[in-house]
Amino acid sequence: GLLGISPSFPEHPASMAVYDDGTGPQLYVSGYFYTAGGLSAHGVARWNGTTWSSNFGTTFNFDSAYAMQVFDDGRGPALWLAGSGSGGGAFGANYGIARWDGISWTNPNTTPVGGVGGQALAIYDSGSGPGLYFGGAFSTLNGVSANNIARWGRPMCPANCDGSFNAAGCPTLNAADFGCYINRFATGDLRGNCDGSTVNPILTCNDFMCFMNKFAAGCS
């Protein structure tokens, strides 16, 4: 059901993700295409198992949407999309990333990205809760130096092993973090490498001391 502009510029889907906006899970597709099921789609469309729909709340350029991930940054699960800085629509004025919550599109950036835009999204927990990693050809995000990769999510705190947060979205430290860290250490999870050592054995008593020091320092 996806078509490009012409045989010379054929369709090329780049990313897929399943997201439930409250009406049931649907398959979202992004990439280089112009129509979906005969509807004007311009690079983003969704399939409910029977029919295509498109242009839900905004528009895109047909070649601007490169990657998608479903991620909860504390406001509930939402569909995040990375794309060309010149994509317009939900990407605004060269913002390069957009968030769809099933009702409206928003953008975490308040200033344009310094470069082409976003090309990849991935979710990773570095030890203090999952974050959404945004990669692409850019040098700044919101005026902050980024060097082609940046993380969006709740505040990072290495001692917040279990990834717990209070109602205000701030990391919380308690005894559960010790249990979490001990389990990581016991199973050889390299997220327990608190001191960042690179020589075997990677996990040692120094990592316990490192974790306790970070716990005592709290989260800022």
PDB file of C-alpha atoms in Angstrom, residues 29-196:
ATOM      1  CA  VAL A  29       5.631   2.998   9.255  1.00  0.00           C
ATOM      2  CA  SER A  30       8.030   5.808   8.386  1.00  0.00           C
ATOM      3  CA  GLY A  31      10.422   6.372   5.521  1.00  0.00           C
ATOM      4  CA  TYR A  32      10.528   7.520   1.933  1.00  0.00           C
ATOM      5  CA  PHE A  33       7.041   7.257   0.443  1.00  0.00           C
ATOM      6  CA  TYR A  34       4.366   9.602  -0.791  1.00  0.00           C
ATOM      7  CA  THR A  35       1.079   7.713  -0.353  1.00  0.00           C
ATOM      8  CA  ALA A  36      -0.302   4.867   1.776  1.00  0.00           C
ATOM      9  CA  GLY A  37      -3.370   3.025   0.530  1.00  0.00           C
ATOM     10  CA  GLY A  38      -4.002   5.876  -1.888  1.00  0.00           C
ATOM     11  CA  LEU A  39      -3.886   8.495   0.899  1.00  0.00           C
ATOM     12  CA  SER A  40      -1.358  11.293   1.018  1.00  0.00           C
ATOM     13  CA  ALA A  41       1.122  10.088   3.638  1.00  0.00           C
ATOM     14  CA  HIS A  42       4.398  11.998   3.146  1.00  0.00           C
ATOM     15  CA  GLY A  43       6.631   9.590   5.003  1.00  0.00           C
ATOM     16  CA  VAL A  44       4.501   8.506   7.985  1.00  0.00           C
ATOM     17  CA  ALA A  45       1.464   6.201   7.987  1.00  0.00           C
ATOM     18  CA  ARG A  46      -0.228   3.636  10.220  1.00  0.00           C
ATOM     19  CA  TRP A  47      -1.915   0.303   9.537  1.00  0.00           C
ATOM     20  CA  ASN A  48      -4.654  -1.082  11.816  1.00  0.00           C
ATOM     21  CA  GLY A  49      -4.747  -4.504  10.208  1.00  0.00           C
ATOM     22  CA  THR A  50      -7.363  -3.506   7.647  1.00  0.00           C
ATOM     23  CA  THR A  51      -6.752   0.002   6.351  1.00  0.00           C
ATOM     24  CA  TRP A  52      -4.104   2.716   6.180  1.00  0.00           C
ATOM     25  CA  SER A  53      -4.443   6.160   7.760  1.00  0.00           C
ATOM     26  CA  SER A  54      -2.095   9.109   7.500  1.00  0.00           C
ATOM     27  CA  ASN A  55      -1.428  12.735   8.371  1.00  0.00           C
ATOM     28  CA  PHE A  56      -2.741  12.239  11.894  1.00  0.00           C
ATOM     29  CA  GLY A  57      -2.409  15.671  13.429  1.00  0.00           C
ATOM     30  CA  THR A  58       0.386  16.982  11.212  1.00  0.00           C
ATOM     31  CA  THR A  59       2.304  16.497   7.994  1.00  0.00           C
ATOM     32  CA  PHE A  60       5.839  15.517   7.075  1.00  0.00           C
ATOM     33  CA  ASN A  61       8.020  15.736   4.030  1.00  0.00           C
ATOM     34  CA  PHE A  62       7.948  12.426   2.190  1.00  0.00           C
ATOM     35  CA  ASP A  63      11.666  11.806   2.749  1.00  0.00           C
ATOM     36  CA  SER A  64      12.147  13.064   6.287  1.00  0.00           C
ATOM     37  CA  ALA A  65      11.146  10.284   8.720  1.00  0.00           C
ATOM     38  CA  TYR A  66      13.969   7.833   9.428  1.00  0.00           C
ATOM     39  CA  ALA A  67      13.455   6.069  12.779  1.00  0.00           C
ATOM     40  CA  MET A  68      10.783   5.379  15.430  1.00  0.00           C
ATOM     41  CA  GLN A  69      10.660   4.072  18.992  1.00  0.00           C
ATOM     42  CA  VAL A  70       7.928   3.787  21.629  1.00  0.00           C
ATOM     43  CA  PHE A  71       9.284   5.325  24.831  1.00  0.00           C
ATOM     44  CA  ASP A  72       7.886   6.477  28.190  1.00  0.00           C
ATOM     45  CA  ASP A  73       9.747   9.516  29.505  1.00  0.00           C
ATOM     46  CA  GLY A  74       7.493   9.767  32.563  1.00  0.00           C
ATOM     47  CA  ARG A  75       4.433  11.145  30.772  1.00  0.00           C
ATOM     48  CA  GLY A  76       3.257   7.788  29.471  1.00  0.00           C
ATOM     49  CA  PRO A  77       4.213   5.716  26.415  1.00  0.00           C
ATOM     50  CA  ALA A  78       4.495   7.755  23.230  1.00  0.00           C
ATOM     51  CA  LEU A  79       5.753   7.243  19.705  1.00  0.00           C
ATOM     52  CA  TRP A  80       9.000   9.106  19.070  1.00  0.00           C
ATOM     53  CA  LEU A  81      10.203   9.823  15.549  1.00  0.00           C
ATOM     54  CA  ALA A  82      13.584  11.058  14.333  1.00  0.00           C
ATOM     55  CA  GLY A  83      14.089  12.624  10.955  1.00  0.00           C
ATOM     56  CA  SER A  84      15.476  15.255   8.694  1.00  0.00           C
ATOM     57  CA  GLY A  85      15.967  18.719  10.107  1.00  0.00           C
ATOM     58  CA  SER A  86      14.217  20.090   7.038  1.00  0.00           C
ATOM     59  CA  GLY A  87      11.213  17.827   7.489  1.00  0.00           C
ATOM     60  CA  GLY A  88       8.811  20.546   8.608  1.00  0.00           C
ATOM     61  CA  GLY A  89       5.457  19.579  10.102  1.00  0.00           C
ATOM     62  CA  ALA A  90       5.971  17.862  13.445  1.00  0.00           C
ATOM     63  CA  PHE A  91       9.714  18.402  13.109  1.00  0.00           C
ATOM     64  CA  GLY A  92       9.142  22.148  13.222  1.00  0.00           C
ATOM     65  CA  ALA A  93      12.001  24.392  12.189  1.00  0.00           C
ATOM     66  CA  ASN A  94      14.807  21.835  11.919  1.00  0.00           C
ATOM     67  CA  TYR A  95      14.100  20.202  15.295  1.00  0.00           C
ATOM     68  CA  GLY A  96      14.742  16.675  14.006  1.00  0.00           C
ATOM     69  CA  ILE A  97      12.717  14.777  16.638  1.00  0.00           C
ATOM     70  CA  ALA A  98       8.994  14.618  17.421  1.00  0.00           C
ATOM     71  CA  ARG A  99       6.697  12.892  19.946  1.00  0.00           C
ATOM     72  CA  TRP A 100       3.189  11.553  19.211  1.00  0.00           C
ATOM     73  CA  ASP A 101       1.003  10.715  22.241  1.00  0.00           C
ATOM     74  CA  GLY A 102      -2.052   9.697  20.218  1.00  0.00           C
ATOM     75  CA  ILE A 103      -3.559  13.179  20.454  1.00  0.00           C
ATOM     76  CA  SER A 104      -0.933  15.673  19.362  1.00  0.00           C
ATOM     77  CA  TRP A 105       2.660  16.045  18.222  1.00  0.00           C
ATOM     78  CA  THR A 106       5.164  17.854  20.423  1.00  0.00           C
ATOM     79  CA  ASN A 107       8.896  18.430  20.321  1.00  0.00           C
ATOM     80  CA  PRO A 108      11.374  18.343  23.229  1.00  0.00           C
ATOM     81  CA  ASN A 109      13.661  20.792  21.459  1.00  0.00           C
ATOM     82  CA  THR A 110      13.118  24.522  21.802  1.00  0.00           C
ATOM     83  CA  THR A 111      15.795  25.479  19.296  1.00  0.00           C
ATOM     84  CA  PRO A 112      16.803  23.945  15.958  1.00  0.00           C
ATOM     85  CA  VAL A 113      19.364  21.151  15.886  1.00  0.00           C
ATOM     86  CA  GLY A 114      22.782  22.194  14.669  1.00  0.00           C
ATOM     87  CA  GLY A 115      22.955  19.984  11.593  1.00  0.00           C
ATOM     88  CA  VAL A 116      20.920  17.750   9.289  1.00  0.00           C
ATOM     89  CA  GLY A 117      18.790  16.101  11.985  1.00  0.00           C
ATOM     90  CA  GLY A 118      17.971  12.733  13.521  1.00  0.00           C
ATOM     91  CA  GLN A 119      18.619   9.377  11.873  1.00  0.00           C
ATOM     92  CA  ALA A 120      18.375   6.773  14.651  1.00  0.00           C
ATOM     93  CA  LEU A 121      16.608   6.091  17.959  1.00  0.00           C
ATOM     94  CA  ALA A 122      17.356   3.440  20.585  1.00  0.00           C
ATOM     95  CA  ILE A 123      16.289   2.765  24.176  1.00  0.00           C
ATOM     96  CA  TYR A 124      19.018   1.812  26.625  1.00  0.00           C
ATOM     97  CA  ASP A 125      19.311   1.527  30.401  1.00  0.00           C
ATOM     98  CA  SER A 126      22.842   2.486  31.414  1.00  0.00           C
ATOM     99  CA  GLY A 127      22.126   1.583  35.022  1.00  0.00           C
ATOM    100  CA  SER A 128      19.778   4.271  36.320  1.00  0.00           C
ATOM    101  CA  GLY A 129      16.661   3.819  34.233  1.00  0.00           C
ATOM    102  CA  PRO A 130      15.982   3.710  30.494  1.00  0.00           C
ATOM    103  CA  GLY A 131      16.738   6.663  28.259  1.00  0.00           C
ATOM    104  CA  LEU A 132      15.958   7.385  24.624  1.00  0.00           C
ATOM    105  CA  TYR A 133      19.175   7.810  22.655  1.00  0.00           C
ATOM    106  CA  PHE A 134      18.962  10.082  19.617  1.00  0.00           C
ATOM    107  CA  GLY A 135      21.591   9.749  16.904  1.00  0.00           C
ATOM    108  CA  GLY A 136      22.164  11.611  13.684  1.00  0.00           C
ATOM    109  CA  ALA A 137      24.076  14.325  11.897  1.00  0.00           C
ATOM    110  CA  PHE A 138      23.949  17.202  14.384  1.00  0.00           C
ATOM    111  CA  SER A 139      26.321  19.165  16.569  1.00  0.00           C
ATOM    112  CA  THR A 140      23.926  20.786  19.056  1.00  0.00           C
ATOM    113  CA  LEU A 141      20.533  20.178  20.683  1.00  0.00           C
ATOM    114  CA  ASN A 142      18.807  23.082  22.411  1.00  0.00           C
ATOM    115  CA  GLY A 143      22.112  24.921  22.194  1.00  0.00           C
ATOM    116  CA  VAL A 144      24.022  22.137  24.004  1.00  0.00           C
ATOM    117  CA  SER A 145      26.978  20.435  22.300  1.00  0.00           C
ATOM    118  CA  ALA A 146      25.913  16.925  21.320  1.00  0.00           C
ATOM    119  CA  ASN A 147      28.429  15.414  18.847  1.00  0.00           C
ATOM    120  CA  ASN A 148      25.862  13.324  16.924  1.00  0.00           C
ATOM    121  CA  ILE A 149      24.317  11.536  19.912  1.00  0.00           C
ATOM    122  CA  ALA A 150      22.191  12.646  22.858  1.00  0.00           C
ATOM    123  CA  ARG A 151      19.973  11.101  25.526  1.00  0.00           C
ATOM    124  CA  TRP A 152      16.398  12.081  26.387  1.00  0.00           C
ATOM    125  CA  GLY A 153      14.712  10.820  29.540  1.00  0.00           C
ATOM    126  CA  ARG A 154      14.409  11.165  33.249  1.00  0.00           C
ATOM    127  CA  PRO A 155      17.480  12.444  35.134  1.00  0.00           C
ATOM    128  CA  MET A 156      20.367   9.998  35.271  1.00  0.00           C
ATOM    129  CA  CYS A 157      21.625   8.931  38.692  1.00  0.00           C
ATOM    130  CA  PRO A 158      24.122   6.032  38.831  1.00  0.00           C
ATOM    131  CA  ALA A 159      23.045   5.041  42.355  1.00  0.00           C
ATOM    132  CA  ASN A 160      19.384   4.723  41.312  1.00  0.00           C
ATOM    133  CA  CYS A 161      19.904   1.106  40.266  1.00  0.00           C
ATOM    134  CA  ASP A 162      16.209   0.128  40.285  1.00  0.00           C
ATOM    135  CA  GLY A 163      15.197   3.169  38.249  1.00  0.00           C
ATOM    136  CA  SER A 164      12.597   4.387  40.742  1.00  0.00           C
ATOM    137  CA  PHE A 165      11.287   7.954  40.594  1.00  0.00           C
ATOM    138  CA  ASN A 166       8.986  10.043  42.776  1.00  0.00           C
ATOM    139  CA  ALA A 167       5.839  11.846  41.666  1.00  0.00           C
ATOM    140  CA  ALA A 168       7.916  14.826  40.547  1.00  0.00           C
ATOM    141  CA  GLY A 169      10.012  12.634  38.250  1.00  0.00           C
ATOM    142  CA  CYS A 170      13.146  12.776  40.408  1.00  0.00           C
ATOM    143  CA  PRO A 171      15.252   9.650  41.150  1.00  0.00           C
ATOM    144  CA  THR A 172      14.675   8.045  44.556  1.00  0.00           C
ATOM    145  CA  LEU A 173      17.341   6.152  46.487  1.00  0.00           C
ATOM    146  CA  ASN A 174      16.453   3.421  48.992  1.00  0.00           C
ATOM    147  CA  ALA A 175      17.385  -0.112  50.100  1.00  0.00           C
ATOM    148  CA  ALA A 176      15.961  -1.536  46.870  1.00  0.00           C
ATOM    149  CA  ASP A 177      18.879   0.043  45.000  1.00  0.00           C
ATOM    150  CA  PHE A 178      21.325  -2.037  47.066  1.00  0.00           C
ATOM    151  CA  GLY A 179      19.408  -5.227  46.248  1.00  0.00           C
ATOM    152  CA  CYS A 180      19.368  -4.263  42.588  1.00  0.00           C
ATOM    153  CA  TYR A 181      23.097  -3.621  42.525  1.00  0.00           C
ATOM    154  CA  ILE A 182      23.939  -6.876  44.348  1.00  0.00           C
ATOM    155  CA  ASN A 183      21.877  -8.825  41.807  1.00  0.00           C
ATOM    156  CA  ARG A 184      23.695  -7.155  38.929  1.00  0.00           C
ATOM    157  CA  PHE A 185      27.056  -7.898  40.497  1.00  0.00           C
ATOM    158  CA  ALA A 186      26.138 -11.531  41.191  1.00  0.00           C
ATOM    159  CA  THR A 187      24.990 -12.150  37.625  1.00  0.00           C
ATOM    160  CA  GLY A 188      27.991 -10.455  36.037  1.00  0.00           C
ATOM    161  CA  ASP A 189      25.874  -7.630  34.599  1.00  0.00           C
ATOM    162  CA  LEU A 190      28.405  -5.086  33.333  1.00  0.00           C
ATOM    163  CA  ARG A 191      26.121  -2.281  34.446  1.00  0.00           C
ATOM    164  CA  GLY A 192      27.582  -3.129  37.855  1.00  0.00           C
ATOM    165  CA  ASN A 193      30.978  -1.883  36.662  1.00  0.00           C
ATOM    166  CA  CYS A 194      30.644   1.282  38.722  1.00  0.00           C
ATOM    167  CA  ASP A 195      34.318   2.236  38.620  1.00  0.00           C
ATOM    168  CA  GLY A 196      34.538   1.827  34.839  1.00  0.00           C
TER     169      GLY A 196
END
